[in-house]
Amino acid sequence: MVASEATPFAKTGGLADVLGALPAALQERGERVAVVIPAYRENRYPQPTREAYRDLFIPIGTGYRVDILETTDHDVTYYFVRCPALYDRDGIYGAAGIDFPDNHLRFAVLSLAALGVARHLFPADLLHLHDWQAALAPVYLREYFRGDPTFRRVKSLLTIHNLGYQGIFGPKVASELGLDPRWITPEQPGFPGDVNFLKAGIAWSDAISTVSKGYAREIQTPEYGFGLDRFLRKHGPIMGIVNGVDYTQWSPEHDPHIARNYSATDLSGKRACKRAILAEYGLPHDNLDRPLAAIVSRFASQKGFDILADAAPRLLQEDLDLVVLGSGDPVYEKMFHALARAYPDQVGVQVGYDDPLSHRIEAGGDIFLMPSQYEPCGLNQIYSLKYGTVPVVRATGGLDDTIDKDTGFKFRDYSGDALLESVRLALKAFQNKEQWARRMKRCMEKDFSWNASAGEYVELYRRLAPG
Ligand code: ADP
Ligand code: GLC
């Protein structure tokens, strides 16, 4: 597998969670999996690493020499591409909200280094590539290594975790990346002459998947296709395999980050968690019967904060508190800070990235809000189920697939009104304590462990690379 992030080493969002858990689930089913990611400055290495290969030459741009580090986590081999000129800096994709100007090189080098790993260290029969950062691998595989016996039978699968990020760069980068521009700009109105990593990956891979069945359907429509719907229909079928979650990390029974552990059979600890998170956010915590809504999210337009902003003044007339953790687009950081200032006793906001706090919020909340404009899969709503924190979600992509009326509340229209109506239904349901407790238990009993989805991936791998 090739990707730009993986827990526990480097993470900005759900992609890392997938790369931290799916490989281990595959290993348990008897597959042999290795993962290749960059060696960023901020990588955390809980286990020692060793240098597995030195001075691999990558013949693009001005030419790079990279080293490959290696470690093992849950029986999975993780390889890290060490190239200080490209990765030893603050930030994974950029700094202060601005993408690094050489991201095309940074991630093209990742793909070529991964092919180097497959040749020298981990002979593979399948390359499973995740998102645009890994999407040039199949192009290089076919165009650079066409006659190479190592790669003759190697197949490639591209998984799209988010079509909103395609890796689009001006036409000039083609020669820097060693690409013939004609290879990477198959006809598609709207993208004249650009180098589009994801689109190239879609065209060159042997198969394409995405992270829920709903999103697989949606991205083939103009509304959700980000300009690639027609192209995707042409290069389909697009398989939808829903993400699982790692319950060793996300479960209130043994989560080390939360105030008190609890379970579906004994919910008492959840009240302690609620009191603790309200106190941590400096909100009144004497009345635990008042519902607490929660948000943990990247701050991006995808996540539906425009309609939340629209609904907020009416929402906060309700008997309800709100705690928020997130970071990203400064527009939304400002929006949430303004809400906290306007409703100091009701709204608490933390801007930043804080994994233990995200666990404490999941445990302390009554309701989890995800009004996403689009959501390929979404993991936080699935974590929320396990913590008995009832999701209120927009019915799109993976949110629609993973939440039903027995567990959460869904609305369809992308509007503040629809969101508000859905939250009001949740608040009404919250008033009936017994019924709410039964709903929480139904949520907590849902099983989205990786096992089933890993099985679907294995089937797909076998179809592609039967050997
Ligand atoms: P996306 O990948 O689009 O961001 P997901 O719901 O799939 O959405 O995954 C988000 C992951 O990132 C979850 O594990 C969530 O807890 C984590 N996360 C997002 N923002 C933060 C934050 N500010 N602090 C800690 N964890 C965060
Ligand atoms: C993306 C999507 C999110 C998905 C995650 C992991 O970041 O936005 O919906 O859960 O990838 O697949």
Coordinates of C-alpha atoms and ligand atoms in Angstrom, one line a residue:
M1 CA 0.0 0.0 0.0
V2 CA 1.1 3.5 -0.7
A3 CA -0.3 6.6 1.0
S4 CA 0.6 9.9 2.5
E5 CA -0.3 9.2 6.1
A6 CA -0.8 6.3 8.5
T7 CA -1.4 6.1 12.2
P8 CA 0.4 6.0 14.5
F9 CA 3.2 7.6 12.5
A10 CA 1.5 10.6 10.8
K11 CA -2.1 11.7 10.6
T12 CA -4.3 14.6 9.6
G13 CA -7.6 12.6 9.0
G14 CA -9.3 9.3 8.4
L15 CA -7.0 8.2 5.7
A16 CA -4.3 7.6 8.4
D17 CA -6.8 5.6 10.5
V18 CA -7.4 3.3 7.5
L19 CA -3.7 2.8 6.8
G20 CA -3.2 2.2 10.4
A21 CA -5.8 -0.6 10.7
L22 CA -6.7 -2.2 7.4
P23 CA -3.2 -3.7 6.8
A24 CA -3.2 -5.5 10.1
A25 CA -6.7 -6.8 9.4
L26 CA -5.5 -8.1 6.1
Q27 CA -2.5 -9.7 7.7
E28 CA -4.8 -11.5 10.1
R29 CA -6.5 -13.0 7.1
G30 CA -3.2 -14.4 5.8
E31 CA -2.2 -11.6 3.4
R32 CA 1.2 -10.1 3.5
V33 CA 1.1 -6.3 3.5
A34 CA 3.6 -3.5 3.6
V35 CA 2.8 0.2 3.7
V36 CA 5.0 2.9 2.2
I37 CA 4.7 6.5 3.5
P38 CA 7.1 9.5 3.6
A39 CA 9.4 10.0 6.6
Y40 CA 8.0 13.4 7.6
R41 CA 9.7 15.5 10.3
E42 CA 6.7 15.0 12.6
N43 CA 6.5 11.3 12.3
R44 CA 6.2 9.4 15.5
Y45 CA 7.9 6.0 15.7
P46 CA 6.6 4.0 18.7
Q47 CA 8.9 1.1 17.6
P48 CA 12.5 1.4 16.5
T49 CA 13.2 1.8 12.8
R50 CA 16.1 0.4 10.8
E51 CA 17.6 1.5 7.6
A52 CA 16.4 -1.0 5.0
Y53 CA 17.9 0.5 1.8
R54 CA 20.2 3.4 1.2
D55 CA 20.5 5.7 -1.7
L56 CA 17.7 4.7 -4.0
F57 CA 17.9 7.0 -7.0
I58 CA 14.7 8.7 -8.1
P59 CA 15.2 10.2 -11.6
I60 CA 12.8 13.1 -11.6
G61 CA 13.1 16.8 -10.9
T62 CA 16.7 17.4 -10.2
G63 CA 17.1 13.8 -9.1
Y64 CA 16.7 12.6 -5.6
R65 CA 18.5 10.0 -3.5
V66 CA 16.3 8.5 -0.8
D67 CA 16.8 6.1 2.0
I68 CA 14.1 3.6 3.1
L69 CA 13.5 3.1 6.8
E70 CA 11.5 0.1 8.1
T71 CA 9.6 -0.8 11.2
T72 CA 6.9 -3.4 12.1
D73 CA 3.6 -2.5 13.7
H74 CA 1.0 -5.2 14.3
D75 CA 2.9 -7.6 12.1
V76 CA 2.7 -5.1 9.2
T77 CA 5.9 -3.7 7.7
Y78 CA 5.9 0.0 7.3
Y79 CA 8.5 1.6 5.1
F80 CA 9.3 5.3 5.3
V81 CA 10.8 7.2 2.5
R82 CA 13.5 9.5 3.9
C83 CA 14.3 12.4 1.6
P84 CA 15.1 15.5 3.8
A85 CA 14.8 17.9 0.9
L86 CA 11.2 16.9 0.4
Y87 CA 9.8 15.7 3.8
D88 CA 11.9 17.2 6.6
R89 CA 9.9 20.3 7.3
D90 CA 7.0 21.3 9.5
G91 CA 3.7 20.1 8.1
I92 CA 2.5 17.2 6.0
Y93 CA 0.9 18.9 3.1
G94 CA 1.7 22.5 3.8
A95 CA 2.2 25.2 6.4
A96 CA -0.2 27.9 7.7
G97 CA -3.0 26.6 5.5
I98 CA -1.0 26.9 2.3
D99 CA 0.1 23.8 0.3
F100 CA 3.8 23.3 -0.3
P101 CA 4.7 24.5 -3.8
D102 CA 6.6 21.2 -4.5
N103 CA 3.8 18.8 -3.5
H104 CA 3.8 17.4 -7.0
L105 CA 7.5 16.3 -6.6
R106 CA 7.0 15.2 -3.0
F107 CA 4.3 12.7 -3.9
A108 CA 5.7 11.7 -7.3
V109 CA 8.9 10.7 -5.4
L110 CA 6.7 8.8 -2.9
S111 CA 5.2 6.7 -5.8
L112 CA 8.6 6.0 -7.4
A113 CA 10.2 5.2 -4.1
A114 CA 7.3 2.7 -3.5
L115 CA 8.1 1.0 -6.7
G116 CA 11.7 0.8 -5.5
V117 CA 10.5 -0.9 -2.3
A118 CA 8.5 -3.3 -4.4
R119 CA 11.6 -4.1 -6.5
H120 CA 14.3 -4.3 -3.8
L121 CA 12.6 -5.0 -0.5
F122 CA 9.0 -6.3 -0.7
P123 CA 8.1 -8.1 -4.0
A124 CA 4.4 -7.4 -4.4
D125 CA 1.8 -8.8 -6.8
L126 CA -0.5 -5.9 -6.1
L127 CA -0.1 -2.2 -5.5
H128 CA -2.9 -0.7 -3.4
L129 CA -2.7 3.0 -3.8
H130 CA -4.6 5.5 -1.7
D131 CA -5.7 9.0 -2.9
W132 CA -3.9 11.4 -5.3
Q133 CA -0.6 11.3 -3.4
A134 CA -0.1 7.7 -4.5
A135 CA -1.9 7.9 -7.8
L136 CA 1.1 8.3 -10.1
A137 CA 2.4 4.9 -9.1
P138 CA 0.4 3.0 -11.8
V139 CA 1.5 5.5 -14.4
Y140 CA 5.2 5.1 -13.6
L141 CA 4.6 1.3 -13.3
R142 CA 3.2 1.0 -16.8
E143 CA 5.2 3.7 -18.6
Y144 CA 8.7 3.4 -16.9
F145 CA 8.8 -0.2 -16.1
R146 CA 6.9 -1.7 -19.0
G147 CA 9.5 -4.3 -19.9
D148 CA 10.7 -4.9 -16.4
P149 CA 10.2 -8.6 -15.4
T150 CA 9.8 -7.7 -11.7
F151 CA 6.7 -5.8 -12.5
R152 CA 5.3 -7.8 -15.3
R153 CA 2.4 -9.3 -13.4
V154 CA 1.9 -6.5 -10.9
K155 CA -1.6 -5.1 -10.8
S156 CA -2.8 -1.9 -9.2
L157 CA -5.9 -0.8 -7.3
L158 CA -6.6 2.9 -6.6
T159 CA -8.8 3.7 -3.6
I160 CA -10.3 7.2 -3.6
H161 CA -10.8 8.5 -0.1
N162 CA -11.9 11.9 -1.2
L163 CA -12.5 13.1 -4.7
G164 CA -12.3 16.7 -3.6
Y165 CA -8.5 16.4 -3.5
Q166 CA -7.2 15.5 -6.9
G167 CA -3.6 16.8 -7.0
I168 CA -4.0 19.3 -9.8
F169 CA -0.9 21.1 -11.0
G170 CA -0.1 23.3 -14.0
P171 CA 1.0 21.6 -17.3
K172 CA 4.6 22.7 -16.7
V173 CA 5.2 20.0 -14.0
A174 CA 4.8 17.2 -16.5
S175 CA 8.4 17.3 -17.7
E176 CA 9.7 17.8 -14.2
L177 CA 7.8 14.6 -13.2
G178 CA 9.1 12.7 -16.2
L179 CA 5.6 12.4 -17.6
D180 CA 4.6 12.8 -21.2
P181 CA 1.7 15.3 -21.0
R182 CA -0.2 13.2 -23.4
W183 CA -0.3 10.4 -21.0
I184 CA -1.9 12.3 -18.2
T185 CA -4.5 14.5 -19.8
P186 CA -7.0 12.1 -21.4
E187 CA -9.9 14.1 -22.9
Q188 CA -12.1 15.7 -20.3
P189 CA -13.7 19.1 -20.6
G190 CA -12.8 21.4 -17.7
F191 CA -9.2 20.2 -17.1
P192 CA -7.3 21.4 -20.2
G193 CA -3.7 20.6 -20.0
D194 CA -3.4 20.2 -16.2
V195 CA -1.5 17.4 -14.6
N196 CA -4.1 15.7 -12.4
F197 CA -2.6 13.0 -10.3
L198 CA -5.9 11.4 -9.3
K199 CA -7.3 11.4 -12.8
A200 CA -4.1 9.8 -14.1
G201 CA -4.4 7.1 -11.4
I202 CA -8.0 6.4 -12.4
A203 CA -7.0 6.0 -16.0
W204 CA -3.9 3.8 -15.3
S205 CA -5.0 1.6 -12.5
D206 CA -6.4 -1.9 -13.1
A207 CA -9.3 -1.2 -10.6
I208 CA -10.8 1.6 -8.7
S209 CA -12.6 1.6 -5.3
T210 CA -13.9 4.1 -2.8
V211 CA -14.7 4.0 0.8
S212 CA -18.5 3.4 0.8
K213 CA -21.1 2.1 -1.6
G214 CA -23.0 5.4 -1.4
Y215 CA -20.0 7.5 -2.3
A216 CA -19.2 5.1 -5.2
R217 CA -22.6 5.9 -6.6
E218 CA -22.4 9.6 -5.8
I219 CA -19.1 10.3 -7.5
Q220 CA -20.5 9.2 -10.8
T221 CA -23.0 12.0 -10.7
P222 CA -22.3 15.6 -11.7
E223 CA -23.3 16.8 -8.2
Y224 CA -20.5 14.9 -6.4
G225 CA -18.1 14.1 -9.3
F226 CA -15.8 17.2 -9.0
G227 CA -15.6 17.3 -12.7
L228 CA -14.6 13.6 -13.0
D229 CA -18.0 11.9 -13.0
R230 CA -18.0 11.2 -16.7
F231 CA -14.4 10.0 -16.5
L232 CA -15.2 7.7 -13.6
R233 CA -18.2 6.2 -15.4
K234 CA -15.9 5.5 -18.3
H235 CA -13.2 3.9 -16.2
G236 CA -15.6 2.1 -13.8
P237 CA -16.9 0.0 -12.2
I238 CA -16.1 1.8 -9.0
M239 CA -16.3 -0.6 -6.0
G240 CA -17.5 0.7 -2.7
I241 CA -16.0 -0.9 0.4
V242 CA -16.9 0.8 3.7
N243 CA -14.1 1.6 6.1
G244 CA -14.0 -0.3 9.4
V245 CA -12.7 1.1 12.6
D246 CA -10.0 -0.1 15.0
Y247 CA -11.9 -0.9 18.2
T248 CA -8.6 -1.4 20.1
Q249 CA -8.2 2.4 19.7
W250 CA -11.9 3.4 19.8
S251 CA -13.9 1.8 22.5
P252 CA -15.2 3.3 25.8
E253 CA -14.6 0.0 27.6
H254 CA -10.8 0.4 27.6
D255 CA -10.0 3.8 26.2
P256 CA -7.2 5.2 28.3
H257 CA -7.9 8.8 27.5
I258 CA -11.4 9.2 29.0
A259 CA -12.5 10.1 32.5
R260 CA -14.3 6.8 33.3
N261 CA -14.6 3.7 31.2
Y262 CA -18.1 2.5 30.4
S263 CA -20.0 -0.1 28.3
A264 CA -23.4 -0.8 26.8
T265 CA -24.3 -2.8 29.9
D266 CA -23.1 -0.1 32.3
L267 CA -23.4 3.4 31.0
S268 CA -22.8 5.2 34.3
G269 CA -19.2 6.2 33.4
K270 CA -20.5 8.3 30.5
R271 CA -21.9 10.9 32.8
A272 CA -18.5 11.3 34.4
C273 CA -17.0 11.7 30.9
K274 CA -19.7 14.3 30.2
R275 CA -19.0 16.3 33.4
A276 CA -15.3 16.1 32.7
I277 CA -15.5 17.4 29.1
L278 CA -17.8 20.3 30.1
A279 CA -15.4 21.2 32.8
E280 CA -12.4 21.0 30.5
Y281 CA -14.2 23.4 28.1
G282 CA -15.0 25.7 30.9
L283 CA -18.8 25.2 30.5
P284 CA -21.3 24.9 33.4
H285 CA -21.4 21.3 34.4
D286 CA -24.0 21.2 37.2
N287 CA -26.8 20.1 35.0
L288 CA -25.9 16.9 33.2
D289 CA -29.4 16.4 31.9
R290 CA -28.9 19.2 29.5
P291 CA -27.9 17.7 26.1
L292 CA -24.4 18.1 24.9
A293 CA -23.6 18.1 21.1
A294 CA -20.1 17.6 19.9
I295 CA -18.0 18.1 16.8
V296 CA -14.5 16.8 16.0
S297 CA -13.5 17.6 12.5
R298 CA -11.1 18.9 10.0
F299 CA -12.4 22.4 9.3
A300 CA -13.1 22.1 5.5
S301 CA -16.0 23.2 3.4
Q302 CA -16.8 19.4 2.9
K303 CA -17.8 19.1 6.5
G304 CA -21.0 21.3 6.3
F305 CA -20.1 24.1 8.6
D306 CA -21.8 26.6 6.3
I307 CA -25.2 25.2 7.1
L308 CA -24.2 24.9 10.7
A309 CA -23.3 28.6 10.8
D310 CA -26.7 29.3 9.2
A311 CA -28.6 27.3 11.7
A312 CA -26.4 28.2 14.8
P313 CA -28.4 31.2 16.1
R314 CA -31.6 29.2 16.1
L315 CA -29.9 26.0 17.2
L316 CA -28.4 27.7 20.3
Q317 CA -31.9 29.0 21.3
E318 CA -32.5 25.3 22.1
D319 CA -31.6 23.8 25.5
L320 CA -28.2 22.5 24.3
D321 CA -24.5 22.9 24.7
L322 CA -21.9 22.4 22.0
V323 CA -18.2 21.4 22.2
V324 CA -16.0 21.7 19.1
L325 CA -12.5 20.4 18.3
G326 CA -11.0 21.1 14.9
S327 CA -8.6 22.9 12.7
G328 CA -8.0 23.8 9.1
D329 CA -9.6 26.6 7.1
P330 CA -9.3 29.9 9.0
V331 CA -12.8 30.9 7.9
Y332 CA -14.3 28.1 10.1
E333 CA -11.9 28.7 12.9
K334 CA -13.1 32.3 13.0
M335 CA -16.7 31.2 12.7
F336 CA -16.5 28.8 15.7
H337 CA -14.5 31.3 17.8
A338 CA -17.2 33.9 17.2
L339 CA -19.9 31.4 18.3
A340 CA -18.0 30.7 21.5
R341 CA -17.7 34.4 22.2
A342 CA -21.4 35.0 21.5
Y343 CA -22.5 32.0 23.7
P344 CA -19.8 31.7 26.3
D345 CA -21.9 29.5 28.6
Q346 CA -23.1 27.2 25.8
V347 CA -20.3 26.8 23.3
G348 CA -16.8 25.6 23.8
V349 CA -14.2 25.6 21.0
Q350 CA -10.7 24.2 20.8
V351 CA -8.8 25.0 17.6
G352 CA -6.0 22.5 17.1
Y353 CA -5.3 18.8 16.5
D354 CA -5.5 16.7 19.7
D355 CA -6.1 13.0 19.5
P356 CA -6.7 12.3 23.3
L357 CA -9.1 15.2 23.4
S358 CA -11.0 13.8 20.4
H359 CA -11.5 10.6 22.5
R360 CA -12.7 12.6 25.5
I361 CA -15.2 14.4 23.3
E362 CA -16.6 11.2 21.8
A363 CA -17.0 9.9 25.3
G364 CA -18.5 13.0 26.8
G365 CA -21.1 14.0 24.2
D366 CA -24.7 13.0 23.9
I367 CA -25.1 13.9 20.2
F368 CA -22.4 14.0 17.5
L369 CA -22.9 16.4 14.6
M370 CA -21.7 15.7 11.1
P371 CA -23.7 17.8 8.6
S372 CA -21.2 17.1 5.8
Q373 CA -21.9 18.4 2.3
Y374 CA -20.2 15.2 1.1
E375 CA -18.6 12.4 3.1
P376 CA -16.8 9.5 1.4
C377 CA -17.0 7.4 4.5
G378 CA -16.5 9.3 7.7
L379 CA -15.1 7.6 10.7
N380 CA -16.2 9.9 13.5
Q381 CA -19.8 9.0 13.2
I382 CA -18.8 5.3 13.6
Y383 CA -16.6 6.1 16.6
S384 CA -19.6 8.0 18.0
L385 CA -21.8 4.9 17.7
K386 CA -19.3 2.9 19.8
Y387 CA -19.3 5.6 22.5
G388 CA -23.1 5.9 22.6
T389 CA -23.0 9.4 21.2
V390 CA -25.9 9.6 18.9
P391 CA -25.0 10.8 15.4
V392 CA -27.0 13.5 13.6
V393 CA -25.7 13.4 10.1
R394 CA -26.5 14.5 6.6
A395 CA -27.6 11.5 4.5
T396 CA -24.7 11.5 2.1
G397 CA -21.9 8.9 1.2
G398 CA -20.7 6.9 4.1
L399 CA -22.8 8.8 6.6
D400 CA -26.0 7.6 4.9
D401 CA -24.6 4.0 4.7
T402 CA -23.5 3.7 8.3
I403 CA -26.3 5.5 10.2
D404 CA -29.9 4.4 10.3
K405 CA -33.1 5.4 12.1
D406 CA -32.5 3.0 14.9
T407 CA -29.2 4.6 15.7
G408 CA -29.1 8.3 14.6
F409 CA -30.9 11.1 12.9
K410 CA -30.4 11.9 9.2
F411 CA -31.4 14.8 7.0
R412 CA -31.1 15.1 3.2
D413 CA -31.4 18.7 2.2
Y414 CA -28.1 20.6 2.4
S415 CA -29.6 23.4 4.4
G416 CA -29.5 25.0 7.9
D417 CA -33.3 24.4 8.1
A418 CA -32.9 20.6 7.5
L419 CA -30.0 20.4 10.0
L420 CA -32.0 22.3 12.6
E421 CA -35.1 20.1 12.2
S422 CA -32.9 17.0 12.6
V423 CA -31.2 18.3 15.7
R424 CA -34.7 19.2 17.2
L425 CA -35.9 15.6 16.6
A426 CA -32.8 14.4 18.4
L427 CA -33.4 16.8 21.3
K428 CA -36.9 15.7 21.6
A429 CA -35.9 12.0 21.7
F430 CA -33.3 12.9 24.3
Q431 CA -36.1 13.9 26.7
N432 CA -37.3 10.3 27.0
K433 CA -34.5 8.9 29.1
E434 CA -35.3 5.2 28.8
Q435 CA -35.8 5.4 25.0
W436 CA -32.6 7.4 24.6
A437 CA -30.7 4.8 26.7
R438 CA -32.0 2.1 24.4
R439 CA -31.0 4.1 21.4
M440 CA -27.5 4.5 22.8
K441 CA -27.2 0.7 23.3
R442 CA -28.3 0.1 19.8
C443 CA -25.6 2.4 18.7
M444 CA -22.9 0.8 20.8
E445 CA -23.8 -2.7 19.6
K446 CA -23.2 -1.9 16.0
D447 CA -20.1 -3.7 14.7
F448 CA -18.0 -1.9 12.1
S449 CA -14.8 -3.8 12.8
W450 CA -12.4 -4.2 9.8
N451 CA -13.0 -7.9 9.5
A452 CA -15.9 -7.7 7.0
S453 CA -14.4 -4.9 4.9
A454 CA -11.0 -6.5 4.9
G455 CA -12.7 -9.6 3.5
E456 CA -14.1 -7.6 0.6
Y457 CA -10.7 -6.2 -0.2
V458 CA -9.2 -9.7 -0.2
E459 CA -11.9 -10.7 -2.7
L460 CA -11.1 -7.8 -4.9
Y461 CA -7.3 -8.4 -4.7
R462 CA -7.8 -12.0 -5.6
R463 CA -9.8 -11.0 -8.7
L464 CA -7.1 -8.7 -9.8
A465 CA -4.1 -10.8 -8.9
P466 CA -5.2 -14.4 -8.7
G467 CA -1.7 -15.8 -8.3
Ligands
ADP1 P1 -11.7 13.1 7.3 O1 -10.8 12.0 6.9 O2 -12.5 13.6 6.1 O3 -11.1 14.1 8.1 P2 -13.0 11.0 9.0 O4 -14.3 11.1 9.8 O5 -12.9 9.9 8.1 O6 -12.9 12.4 8.2 O7 -11.7 11.0 9.9 C1 -11.3 12.0 10.7 C2 -10.3 11.5 11.7 O8 -9.4 12.5 12.1 C3 -10.9 10.9 12.9 O9 -10.0 9.9 13.5 C4 -10.9 12.1 13.8 O10 -11.0 11.8 15.2 C5 -9.6 12.8 13.5 N1 -9.6 14.2 13.7 C6 -10.1 15.2 12.8 N2 -9.8 16.4 13.3 C7 -9.2 16.2 14.5 C8 -8.6 17.1 15.5 N3 -8.7 18.4 15.4 N4 -8.0 16.6 16.6 C9 -7.9 15.2 16.7 N5 -8.4 14.4 15.8 C10 -9.0 14.9 14.7
GLC2 C1 -11.3 11.0 3.6 C2 -12.8 11.2 3.7 C3 -13.5 10.5 4.9 C4 -13.0 9.1 5.0 C5 -11.5 9.0 5.1 C6 -10.9 7.6 5.2 O1 -10.6 11.8 4.3 O2 -13.1 12.6 3.8 O3 -14.9 10.5 4.7 O4 -13.6 8.4 6.1 O5 -10.9 9.6 3.9 O6 -11.4 6.8 4.1

